[in-house]
Each structure stands twice: as structure tokens, then as C-alpha cells.
mmCIF file of C-alpha atoms in Angstrom:
data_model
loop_
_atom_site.group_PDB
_atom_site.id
_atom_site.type_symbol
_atom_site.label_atom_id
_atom_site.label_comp_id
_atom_site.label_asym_id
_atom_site.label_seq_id
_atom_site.Cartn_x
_atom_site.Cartn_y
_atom_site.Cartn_z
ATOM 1 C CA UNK A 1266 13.286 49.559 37.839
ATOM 2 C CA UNK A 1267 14.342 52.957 38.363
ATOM 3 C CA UNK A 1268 12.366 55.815 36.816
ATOM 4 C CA UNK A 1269 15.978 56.827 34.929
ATOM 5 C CA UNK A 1270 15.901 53.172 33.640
ATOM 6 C CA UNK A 1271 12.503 53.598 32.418
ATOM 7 C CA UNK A 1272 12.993 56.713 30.664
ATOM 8 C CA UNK A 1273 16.245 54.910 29.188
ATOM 9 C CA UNK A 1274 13.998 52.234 27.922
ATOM 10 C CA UNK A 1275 11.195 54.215 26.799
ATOM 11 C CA UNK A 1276 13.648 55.752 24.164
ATOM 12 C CA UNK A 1277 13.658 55.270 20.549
ATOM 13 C CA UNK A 1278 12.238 52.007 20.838
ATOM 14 C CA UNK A 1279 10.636 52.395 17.282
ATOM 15 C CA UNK A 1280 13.269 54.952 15.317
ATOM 16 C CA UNK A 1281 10.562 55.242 12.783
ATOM 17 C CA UNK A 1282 8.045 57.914 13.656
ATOM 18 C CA UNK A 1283 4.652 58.660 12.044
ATOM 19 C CA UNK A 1284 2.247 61.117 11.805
ATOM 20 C CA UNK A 1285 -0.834 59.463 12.833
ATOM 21 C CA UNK A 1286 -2.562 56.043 14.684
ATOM 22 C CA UNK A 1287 -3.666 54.892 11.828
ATOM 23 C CA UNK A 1288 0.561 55.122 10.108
ATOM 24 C CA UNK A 1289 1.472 53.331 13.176
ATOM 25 C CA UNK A 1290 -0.886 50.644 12.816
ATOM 26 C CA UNK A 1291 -0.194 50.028 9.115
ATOM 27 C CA UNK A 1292 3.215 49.163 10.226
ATOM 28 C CA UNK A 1293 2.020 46.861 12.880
ATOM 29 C CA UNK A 1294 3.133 49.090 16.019
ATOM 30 C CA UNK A 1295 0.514 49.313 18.506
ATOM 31 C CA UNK A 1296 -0.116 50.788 21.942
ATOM 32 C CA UNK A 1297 0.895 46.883 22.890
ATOM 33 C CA UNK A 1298 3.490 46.555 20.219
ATOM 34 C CA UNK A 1299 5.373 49.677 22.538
ATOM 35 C CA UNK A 1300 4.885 48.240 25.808
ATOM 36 C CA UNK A 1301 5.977 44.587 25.342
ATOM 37 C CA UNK A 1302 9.325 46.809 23.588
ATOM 38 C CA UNK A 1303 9.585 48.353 26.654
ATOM 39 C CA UNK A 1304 8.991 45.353 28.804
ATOM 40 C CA UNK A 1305 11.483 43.925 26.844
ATOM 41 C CA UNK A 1306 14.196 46.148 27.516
ATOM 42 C CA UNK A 1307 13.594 46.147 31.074
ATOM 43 C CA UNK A 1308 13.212 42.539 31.954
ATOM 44 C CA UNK A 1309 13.716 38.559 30.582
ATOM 45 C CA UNK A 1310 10.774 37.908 28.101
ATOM 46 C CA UNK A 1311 9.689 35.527 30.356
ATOM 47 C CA UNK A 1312 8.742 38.380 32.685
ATOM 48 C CA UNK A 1313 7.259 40.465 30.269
ATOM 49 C CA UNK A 1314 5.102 38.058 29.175
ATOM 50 C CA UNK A 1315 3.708 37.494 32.655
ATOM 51 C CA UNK A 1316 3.530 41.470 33.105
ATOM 52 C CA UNK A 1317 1.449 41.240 30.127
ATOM 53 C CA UNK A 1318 -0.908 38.458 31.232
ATOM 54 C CA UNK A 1319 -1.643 40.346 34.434
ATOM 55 C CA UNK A 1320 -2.241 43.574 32.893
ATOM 56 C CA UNK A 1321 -4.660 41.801 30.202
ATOM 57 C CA UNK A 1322 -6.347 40.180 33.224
ATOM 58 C CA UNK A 1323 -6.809 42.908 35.432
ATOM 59 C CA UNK A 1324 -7.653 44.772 32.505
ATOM 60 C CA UNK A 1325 -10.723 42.702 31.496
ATOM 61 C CA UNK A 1326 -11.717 42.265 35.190
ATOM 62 C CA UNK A 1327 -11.822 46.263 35.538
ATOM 63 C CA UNK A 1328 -13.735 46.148 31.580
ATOM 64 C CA UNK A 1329 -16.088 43.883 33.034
ATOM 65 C CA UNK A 1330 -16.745 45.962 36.091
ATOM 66 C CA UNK A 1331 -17.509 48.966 34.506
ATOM 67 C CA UNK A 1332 -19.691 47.555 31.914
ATOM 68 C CA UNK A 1333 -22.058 46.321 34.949
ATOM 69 C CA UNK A 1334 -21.818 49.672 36.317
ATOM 70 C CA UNK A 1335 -22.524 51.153 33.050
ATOM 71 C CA UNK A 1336 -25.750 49.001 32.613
ATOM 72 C CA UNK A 1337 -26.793 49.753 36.284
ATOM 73 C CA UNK A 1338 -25.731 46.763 37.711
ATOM 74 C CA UNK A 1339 -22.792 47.197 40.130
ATOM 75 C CA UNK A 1340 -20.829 50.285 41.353
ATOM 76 C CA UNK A 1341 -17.594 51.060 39.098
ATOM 77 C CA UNK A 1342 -14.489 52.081 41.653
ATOM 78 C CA UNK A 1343 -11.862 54.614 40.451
ATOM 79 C CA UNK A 1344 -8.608 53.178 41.495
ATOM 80 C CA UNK A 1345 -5.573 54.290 40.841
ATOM 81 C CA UNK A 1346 -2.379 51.854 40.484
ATOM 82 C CA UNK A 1347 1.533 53.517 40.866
ATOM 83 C CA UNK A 1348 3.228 52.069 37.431
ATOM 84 C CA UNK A 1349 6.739 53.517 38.493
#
């Protein structure tokens, strides 16, 4: 997707707007909540369930990694991914 198409996407996906995390939350809208809204707009469902599996998977590998590193057990690389 184009950036513009992103940025397109990205707005007023929840018209209601709180004050705080914890507002958000109590109304069941999430950091995840946003994305799969976004996902949503920008692909099939099919496809933004798979974007989401990936992300959760790569996501736990990365967790995993730097927990060893934080115990002293492995090294922890900083890598950076391009998300646009």
C-alpha cells in the first residue's frame, strides 16, 4: 500500500476519542483492536489475519530472544523492520 493509502486508513478508524489508556480499554479498543481496523481497511480479512499471525509470531520469537539476553543467556540484536 501506498503511504497516502495508509494515512487514508489510519483515519478516524474509532470516531470516539478518549482521554486516557485506561478509557480506551474500557471500551474494548486496544493497541490490537487499531491495527486489525487498519488491516482491515487495507486488505481482505483473510490477509489481515495472516499479517496478524506473523506479527504475533515474530513478536514472541524477538520476546523470547531478549528475555535470554536479559538473563545472560544469548545476545539480543536491534533490528529494525521498514512497516511502509
Amino acid at each position: 500500500a501506498r503511504c497516502e493509502d495508509v494515512q487514508a486508513a489510519c483515519q478516524d478508524i474509532f470516531p470516539q476519542k478518549y482521554s486516557t489508556t485506561a478509557e480506551y480499554r474500557e471500551h474494548g479498543l486496544t493497541c490490537r483492536t487499531w491495527v486489525n481496523a487498519v488491516l482491515a481497511r487495507l486488505t481482505t480479512q483473510g490477509r489481515a489475519n495472516e499479517i496478524e499471525s506473523r506479527i504475533t509470531a515474530r513478536s514472541l520469537t524477538l520476546g523470547d530472544m531478549h528475555a535470554k539476553a536479559f538473563l545472560g543467556l544469548g545476545e539480543y540484536p536491534a533490528t529494525v523492520f521498514e512497516t511502509v
